[in-house]
Amino acid sequence: MAGNSFGTLFRFTTFGESHGPAIGCVVDGVPPLLELTESDIQNYLEKRKPGQSRFTTQRREPDQVKILSGVFEGKTTGTPIGLLIENVDQRSKDYGEIKNQFRPGHADYTYWEKYGTRDYRGGGRSSARETAMRVAAGAIARKVLGDDIKIRAALVKMGTKEINRANWDWAEVDNNPFFCPDAQAVPVFEEYLDGLRKDGSSVGAVIEVVCSGVPVGLGDPVYDKLDADLAKAMMTINAVKGVEIGNGFEAAELTGIENADEMRLGEDGKPVFGSNHAGGILGGISSGQDIVVRFAVKPTSSILTPRKSLDIYGKEVDVVTKGRHDPCVGIRGVPVGEAMAAITLADHLLRHRAQCEGWNTNKHFPS
Amino acid sequence: MAGNSFGTLFRFTTFGESHGPAIGCVVDGVPPLLELTESDIQNYLEKRKPGQSRFTTQRREPDQVKILSGVFEGKTTGTPIGLLIENVDQRSKDYGEIKNQFRPGHADYTYWEKYGTRDYRGGGRSSARETAMRVAAGAIARKVLGDDIKIRAALVKMGTKEINRANWDWAEVDNNPFFCPDAQAVPVFEEYLDGLRKDGSSVGAVIEVVCSGVPVGLGDPVYDKLDADLAKAMMTINAVKGVEIGNGFEAAELTGIENADEMRLGEDGKPVFGSNHAGGILGGISSGQDIVVRFAVKPTSSILTPRKSLDIYGKEVDVVTKGRHDPCVGIRGVPVGEAMAAITLADHLLRHRAQCEGWNTNKHFPS
Amino acid sequence: MAGNSFGTLFRFTTFGESHGPAIGCVVDGVPPLLELTESDIQNYLEKRKPGQSRFTTQRREPDQVKILSGVFEGKTTGTPIGLLIENVDQRSKDYGEIKNQFRPGHADYTYWEKYGTRDYRGGGRSSARETAMRVAAGAIARKVLGDDIKIRAALVKMGTKEINRANWDWAEVDNNPFFCPDAQAVPVFEEYLDGLRKDGSSVGAVIEVVCSGVPVGLGDPVYDKLDADLAKAMMTINAVKGVEIGNGFEAAELTGIENADEMRLGEDGKPVFGSNHAGGILGGISSGQDIVVRFAVKPTSSILTPRKSLDIYGKEVDVVTKGRHDPCVGIRGVPVGEAMAAITLADHLLRHRAQCEGWNTNKHFPS
Amino acid sequence: MAGNSFGTLFRFTTFGESHGPAIGCVVDGVPPLLELTESDIQNYLEKRKPGQSRFTTQRREPDQVKILSGVFEGKTTGTPIGLLIENVDQRSKDYGEIKNQFRPGHADYTYWEKYGTRDYRGGGRSSARETAMRVAAGAIARKVLGDDIKIRAALVKMGTKEINRANWDWAEVDNNPFFCPDAQAVPVFEEYLDGLRKDGSSVGAVIEVVCSGVPVGLGDPVYDKLDADLAKAMMTINAVKGVEIGNGFEAAELTGIENADEMRLGEDGKPVFGSNHAGGILGGISSGQDIVVRFAVKPTSSILTPRKSLDIYGKEVDVVTKGRHDPCVGIRGVPVGEAMAAITLADHLLRHRAQCEGWNTNKHFPS
């Protein structure tokens, strides 16, 4: 209830601060007999790891994950999986100056007011360092989903620069430091972000997550709709300020005639949709089409340019954040968005197994 | 877990179908000794009630709420509050034709696939009729929040027509059938929506909810952030496809320098913010500024214009939806959005009381 | 969180006071396409109904249940099932005298202190009248469990009088007003309870619930063990003060040699146990043997004999409870105990389906 | 949902197997600014630690706890507290022989059937080693409860030998290896248990937990009654088969006249009870009297005397358990019972703060 868990049947709980000895999590509800090794998880952590290009924070964390429980002889046992990553490159002295100051746009002020205390070092619990554990849990969620369900994300906009969707190539995403699917946009992003870094500023971004191969039927209306849970999942990621499913805000501009995703019968006897305005979710339940989620990340609030603020004594100050920060925290949000989508889907897959799958035997669509 | 409850400490659970005998809900966790009468609730139901203008469905439901429990001698007792509204104007025969058809863009197909059955009459459980119970629960949530916290919403965009924010007047909202805060936009909306109705079409909308007077400190990072719970709350409303907090998607275009909400000390010794890009939430916790949430509603999928689809036997059909439907379901989403915001805040107010309030006595900001 | 719900996947939430207009509940998580009618539920309510013999309260409630939602054309739809029973025979004036008094051993004092208010009429929310909704929800739980799982309970002890287990006959249980499985004990109970009624007193009882045909594997160690959830389930029933699984407290007196339920291979290739000290649960998981749960019910605290107490003003008073009360509230606890067991098992059946069933394919015990 | 968490607002989640690299837990919902050090926790772990006398397992585990998060400069921060204890004295080869065998009365068979796999080393997840984390979490729960609430437990019965309650002395409990409050019973227990150990057997026990200084008002009727949650808490402890509150099963033998805990006004203007049959809980809510909970522990199922059983291939075998085991696992259940009571009370204290405390201002009992 204190907010450090996510999911219901596939449920994970994280702990740890940016500059504490370690971060960790417990993943509960994982079915037994799934193959799982530390390297299965490590592969995804490598994507999120800091310090891999000049466009992310220069903190050097190996992010080496250890499985402490729940796996026996290479397979899950159905018991909780404890994961741990030690913090090795804290440089807490960087934070000495802002120890008592509230960075504008940062969680400093609200944590202080809520709890009456705060671990100021590296942002403490409010740091995006916590997202490493989401990526780790996401790797396990993918095991639950199986190979037929693919979850991929890409950065589609940085500040005022957008990709050209005609150039979209998933293979390109891992070839550049921005997780950008448009090779032609990469040099534009590079120049743009270099300029912002030199100015002591930062910038926002938009990430798009696409889930393919999701079966029809996941999601629990009316309050645990799949889109509602995905929206919550993305909004829990640090700095996210908006979420869209399918056409999102554009849908508000459409008429009912335009927005209808018409259906026909495919050659394989399964429904074929003429469009995907809905982003793969109808009435809160997956439709079998690609699930498309987009989220907006605000610019990093820790910047080198002085901003007016207060300190904990109520004194007016000018805040300059030194430390090591991502100039565009949205970039590393890409693997985190993927992980949160995987976790949300895995949770609903288990929920669907419990209540619906196999009970509704007199059904369905002819196939 | 089957998705018909919302909230944790202030928790409500709804039941009922559009054309069943009644809809109802249980509101649990309400503190004792709050004054509460049926008319406190009825006042808000009147705003959402169908059939009040030509721009909403012509179904005539008095939406008369009954309190069945949890209130004694005019005050809450701390026990669960049972609420019931009887359905009186069902016209299920309207649905005979589409009984076995899937309306494109509607929950028909996904409910059928998920559950292997479906109450087709008026959309059954997937109908927006369920939102009456949210409005009722929202009225109780407001009692928990007290009079100092104000929660108001308005329609700011319908299809391609937007209000002029310079004309924003909260008093105007209750003077027109659109909950529009810009008097000059009202005739534009009228003409626009009349045209769409005549064309047998429908249209989307954008709603903005503003919560004032919210104390600093509500929200539980990292997975129950206040913005994450608000995003989920709004996304559970029928037909919603996008949610934004503060600047939302626009924040992705800003630099860190622009996006910083700078702080100074006010004359009363409290912090004053120079802007509110964050929409009143930092690190998932309320900052004391106005909380600003926007959500996008897609056009009603039940329209008179034929759309291509399938029926439950896999036959290709042209679907025409007769029944009585809102040409812009976003309009009646205004009181529902308010209710969901009130419920989310009431829940976090109780959560904050449990874990933080009064424990952190060595604090705070000087005042 | 305010305590009016039970279960996780099969989850029900009740509301209503003893002398309010109605009591009701919402049962959520029920799989679709189960056959369900009001009379399926009514059959079980008849067993618990008051006023059926001189040994239960003389309040005349027909306890006629209405299904308000979640069932369509005789089958469940997977959406929440709303149930309502109107109260028709309240006699609130009976409670005028004790309106401001705390009955010793009753919830009067603690409700008053916790909530600062209390609906004194008939005990309000603390009345055992609430258990009617458990019996109703239990009838639905049985549908989820299917016909192969049998859940039966009996009264095995009343005050100092015990049944002779050698005479145990399930068929006898429905032939007497005590749900007693030993025909020879019935006249003893009759005489004993008549005496206590005449003395203006009441008495306690012990109920035993036996669940047969439960598959191996239900229960989620370590904190949602099947026995832990059954213990909680029984302890939520009004006036229950103790719960045992299998040998219960007697197990504390045994040695490990005696207590071992030895296993051999049956002729059908399935395990056969030589004894059932464990009561069908090992490590919190069902073993396939009969699940045996016993619970102790204290004597009704509302009695005609004066007892010393206080009123809400702190004045010392002698309390005499008129009203209409069960001289042995344990009797009507029999169908309630059955219902709570059915609900707990149904919940764990769904949980097992989600996490384990079908995943562990390389298994099991040879069969 | 997979069962490795306990509590709602004060919530902890454990992970780890008996012979894995470590066990750990996350304690969430702890209020900020409570003083907390590793030695605060260690003190309680010392009580439960194995190998401290010949009457507990000879496994040598230092049980050194590390706080990984949630504490800053000696005080809690309101963020989740991660705790870790490394396993150092595993001797997995002891289990080679029973690797594929089901110990009668043990979780071996049911884990195997439920999950289709099982970490057989030292019982894996089903081992009582997990209870170390409960004791650790319990130490934190005590901080939440404050010094005025005292939670103590004692062993009151071992096999057929009982203490003499007239000799009860809390100070004695820490002076003997049995946590026995009756000095005269200690030599009797010693001789008795030595005899059983030599016979290759084991024995059960009864533990009594007493909570003093608990304020009136904790507990959430009707499904989260304080006694129901305590019953569940105790029943989650390994090998527990019965739970009683106050008079427990004896209450079933009493009349309403006898069982009434009469009330008078004390000299300090507060209620004084004439007896405590109820064990400090009325209607599921604490009454301010001592809360008294008793639980029965069955004999350890891992014994040296051969018992008939099966192996995973369905072959009939004679099982002899070597390893290192507690001859009376109930002994070390004493600190675990205390911890579970502390955790349950801390949870309900927070729940009460959220919903009731401070809202019910027009109340209460005159004081």
mmCIF file of C-alpha atoms in Angstrom, chain C residues 78-215:
data_model
loop_
_atom_site.group_PDB
_atom_site.id
_atom_site.type_symbol
_atom_site.label_atom_id
_atom_site.label_comp_id
_atom_site.label_asym_id
_atom_site.label_seq_id
_atom_site.Cartn_x
_atom_site.Cartn_y
_atom_site.Cartn_z
ATOM 1 C CA GLY C 78 -17.878 -13.085 -15.772
ATOM 2 C CA THR C 79 -19.053 -9.655 -14.600
ATOM 3 C CA PRO C 80 -19.769 -8.897 -10.926
ATOM 4 C CA ILE C 81 -22.801 -10.547 -9.396
ATOM 5 C CA GLY C 82 -24.826 -8.150 -7.249
ATOM 6 C CA LEU C 83 -27.088 -9.798 -4.659
ATOM 7 C CA LEU C 84 -29.712 -8.171 -2.465
ATOM 8 C CA ILE C 85 -31.877 -9.337 0.439
ATOM 9 C CA GLU C 86 -34.398 -6.939 1.890
ATOM 10 C CA ASN C 87 -34.837 -6.770 5.650
ATOM 11 C CA VAL C 88 -38.530 -7.093 6.456
ATOM 12 C CA ASP C 89 -38.893 -7.990 10.125
ATOM 13 C CA GLN C 90 -36.868 -5.376 11.983
ATOM 14 C CA ARG C 91 -38.191 -4.534 15.448
ATOM 15 C CA SER C 92 -35.852 -1.717 16.325
ATOM 16 C CA LYS C 93 -37.834 -0.606 19.339
ATOM 17 C CA ASP C 94 -36.648 -3.757 21.120
ATOM 18 C CA TYR C 95 -33.299 -2.048 21.283
ATOM 19 C CA GLY C 96 -34.450 1.226 22.830
ATOM 20 C CA GLU C 97 -33.320 0.255 26.283
ATOM 21 C CA ILE C 98 -29.805 -0.802 25.368
ATOM 22 C CA LYS C 99 -29.360 2.004 22.842
ATOM 23 C CA ASN C 100 -26.655 3.631 24.928
ATOM 24 C CA GLN C 101 -25.452 0.570 26.824
ATOM 25 C CA PHE C 102 -22.578 -1.767 26.134
ATOM 26 C CA ARG C 103 -23.588 -5.408 26.271
ATOM 27 C CA PRO C 104 -20.710 -7.308 27.974
ATOM 28 C CA GLY C 105 -18.920 -9.559 25.532
ATOM 29 C CA HIS C 106 -20.541 -7.758 22.609
ATOM 30 C CA ALA C 107 -19.075 -5.476 19.943
ATOM 31 C CA ASP C 108 -21.045 -2.499 21.335
ATOM 32 C CA TYR C 109 -18.170 -0.982 23.266
ATOM 33 C CA THR C 110 -15.448 -1.489 20.675
ATOM 34 C CA TYR C 111 -17.523 -0.181 17.747
ATOM 35 C CA TRP C 112 -18.343 2.876 19.793
ATOM 36 C CA GLU C 113 -14.713 3.508 20.620
ATOM 37 C CA LYS C 114 -13.406 2.784 17.135
ATOM 38 C CA TYR C 115 -15.905 4.774 15.111
ATOM 39 C CA GLY C 116 -17.308 7.220 17.672
ATOM 40 C CA THR C 117 -20.774 6.182 16.540
ATOM 41 C CA ARG C 118 -22.781 3.005 16.143
ATOM 42 C CA ASP C 119 -26.065 1.829 14.705
ATOM 43 C CA TYR C 120 -27.345 0.178 17.876
ATOM 44 C CA ARG C 121 -30.448 -1.320 16.262
ATOM 45 C CA GLY C 122 -30.039 -5.086 16.285
ATOM 46 C CA GLY C 123 -26.280 -4.756 16.538
ATOM 47 C CA GLY C 124 -26.081 -2.831 13.262
ATOM 48 C CA ARG C 125 -23.172 -4.008 11.201
ATOM 49 C CA SER C 126 -21.875 -6.335 13.928
ATOM 50 C CA SER C 127 -25.010 -8.482 13.714
ATOM 51 C CA ALA C 128 -24.769 -12.063 12.479
ATOM 52 C CA ARG C 129 -27.450 -11.077 9.988
ATOM 53 C CA GLU C 130 -24.554 -10.197 7.692
ATOM 54 C CA THR C 131 -23.743 -13.900 7.398
ATOM 55 C CA ALA C 132 -26.730 -14.424 5.091
ATOM 56 C CA MET C 133 -24.662 -12.827 2.340
ATOM 57 C CA ARG C 134 -21.810 -15.235 3.040
ATOM 58 C CA VAL C 135 -24.146 -18.149 2.535
ATOM 59 C CA ALA C 136 -25.301 -16.590 -0.732
ATOM 60 C CA ALA C 137 -21.739 -16.058 -1.924
ATOM 61 C CA GLY C 138 -20.922 -19.581 -0.771
ATOM 62 C CA ALA C 139 -23.588 -20.981 -3.076
ATOM 63 C CA ILE C 140 -21.828 -19.319 -6.003
ATOM 64 C CA ALA C 141 -18.457 -20.583 -4.788
ATOM 65 C CA ARG C 142 -19.825 -24.116 -4.930
ATOM 66 C CA LYS C 143 -20.652 -23.582 -8.608
ATOM 67 C CA VAL C 144 -17.025 -22.675 -9.198
ATOM 68 C CA LEU C 145 -15.828 -25.759 -7.326
ATOM 69 C CA GLY C 146 -18.102 -28.089 -9.266
ATOM 70 C CA ASP C 147 -19.945 -31.168 -8.086
ATOM 71 C CA ASP C 148 -16.889 -33.264 -7.295
ATOM 72 C CA ILE C 149 -15.934 -31.123 -4.353
ATOM 73 C CA LYS C 150 -18.314 -31.609 -1.416
ATOM 74 C CA ILE C 151 -18.380 -29.209 1.510
ATOM 75 C CA ARG C 152 -20.370 -30.239 4.559
ATOM 76 C CA ALA C 153 -20.470 -29.123 8.165
ATOM 77 C CA ALA C 154 -22.014 -30.314 11.389
ATOM 78 C CA LEU C 155 -22.341 -29.246 14.996
ATOM 79 C CA VAL C 156 -20.224 -31.622 17.078
ATOM 80 C CA LYS C 157 -20.446 -30.074 20.522
ATOM 81 C CA MET C 158 -22.810 -27.746 22.367
ATOM 82 C CA GLY C 159 -21.627 -26.424 25.690
ATOM 83 C CA THR C 160 -20.446 -29.446 27.618
ATOM 84 C CA LYS C 161 -22.380 -31.964 25.491
ATOM 85 C CA GLU C 162 -20.551 -33.735 22.707
ATOM 86 C CA ILE C 163 -21.634 -36.037 19.928
ATOM 87 C CA ASN C 164 -20.459 -39.626 19.703
ATOM 88 C CA ARG C 165 -18.358 -39.747 16.526
ATOM 89 C CA ALA C 166 -19.176 -43.430 16.104
ATOM 90 C CA ASN C 167 -22.741 -42.360 15.296
ATOM 91 C CA TRP C 168 -21.723 -39.822 12.649
ATOM 92 C CA ASP C 169 -24.197 -39.834 9.762
ATOM 93 C CA TRP C 170 -24.159 -36.970 7.275
ATOM 94 C CA ALA C 171 -27.755 -37.750 6.294
ATOM 95 C CA GLU C 172 -28.808 -36.973 9.852
ATOM 96 C CA VAL C 173 -27.529 -33.398 9.728
ATOM 97 C CA ASP C 174 -30.538 -32.000 7.908
ATOM 98 C CA ASN C 175 -33.025 -33.919 10.066
ATOM 99 C CA ASN C 176 -32.675 -31.891 13.245
ATOM 100 C CA PRO C 177 -32.549 -28.225 14.213
ATOM 101 C CA PHE C 178 -28.917 -28.479 15.380
ATOM 102 C CA PHE C 179 -27.235 -29.749 12.207
ATOM 103 C CA CYS C 180 -26.120 -32.586 14.415
ATOM 104 C CA PRO C 181 -24.747 -35.752 12.714
ATOM 105 C CA ASP C 182 -25.480 -37.988 15.715
ATOM 106 C CA ALA C 183 -29.188 -38.813 16.049
ATOM 107 C CA GLN C 184 -28.730 -39.919 19.630
ATOM 108 C CA ALA C 185 -27.281 -36.567 20.664
ATOM 109 C CA VAL C 186 -30.274 -34.612 19.370
ATOM 110 C CA PRO C 187 -32.617 -35.134 22.360
ATOM 111 C CA VAL C 188 -29.716 -34.361 24.699
ATOM 112 C CA PHE C 189 -29.083 -31.071 22.925
ATOM 113 C CA GLU C 190 -32.804 -30.243 22.967
ATOM 114 C CA GLU C 191 -33.165 -30.678 26.670
ATOM 115 C CA TYR C 192 -29.917 -28.897 27.417
ATOM 116 C CA LEU C 193 -30.711 -25.860 25.289
ATOM 117 C CA ASP C 194 -34.295 -25.613 26.510
ATOM 118 C CA GLY C 195 -32.916 -25.403 30.026
ATOM 119 C CA LEU C 196 -30.485 -22.658 29.131
ATOM 120 C CA ARG C 197 -33.174 -20.641 27.328
ATOM 121 C CA LYS C 198 -35.409 -20.789 30.357
ATOM 122 C CA ASP C 199 -32.528 -19.588 32.529
ATOM 123 C CA GLY C 200 -32.109 -16.532 30.300
ATOM 124 C CA SER C 201 -28.693 -17.776 29.263
ATOM 125 C CA SER C 202 -27.015 -19.062 26.118
ATOM 126 C CA VAL C 203 -24.220 -21.449 25.248
ATOM 127 C CA GLY C 204 -21.283 -22.035 22.896
ATOM 128 C CA ALA C 205 -20.665 -24.740 20.311
ATOM 129 C CA VAL C 206 -18.093 -26.433 18.116
ATOM 130 C CA ILE C 207 -18.643 -26.871 14.374
ATOM 131 C CA GLU C 208 -16.717 -29.197 12.087
ATOM 132 C CA VAL C 209 -16.405 -28.593 8.346
ATOM 133 C CA VAL C 210 -15.266 -31.384 6.037
ATOM 134 C CA CYS C 211 -14.313 -30.773 2.396
ATOM 135 C CA SER C 212 -14.047 -33.861 0.232
ATOM 136 C CA GLY C 213 -12.784 -34.251 -3.298
ATOM 137 C CA VAL C 214 -10.449 -31.272 -3.121
ATOM 138 C CA PRO C 215 -7.615 -31.730 -5.616
#
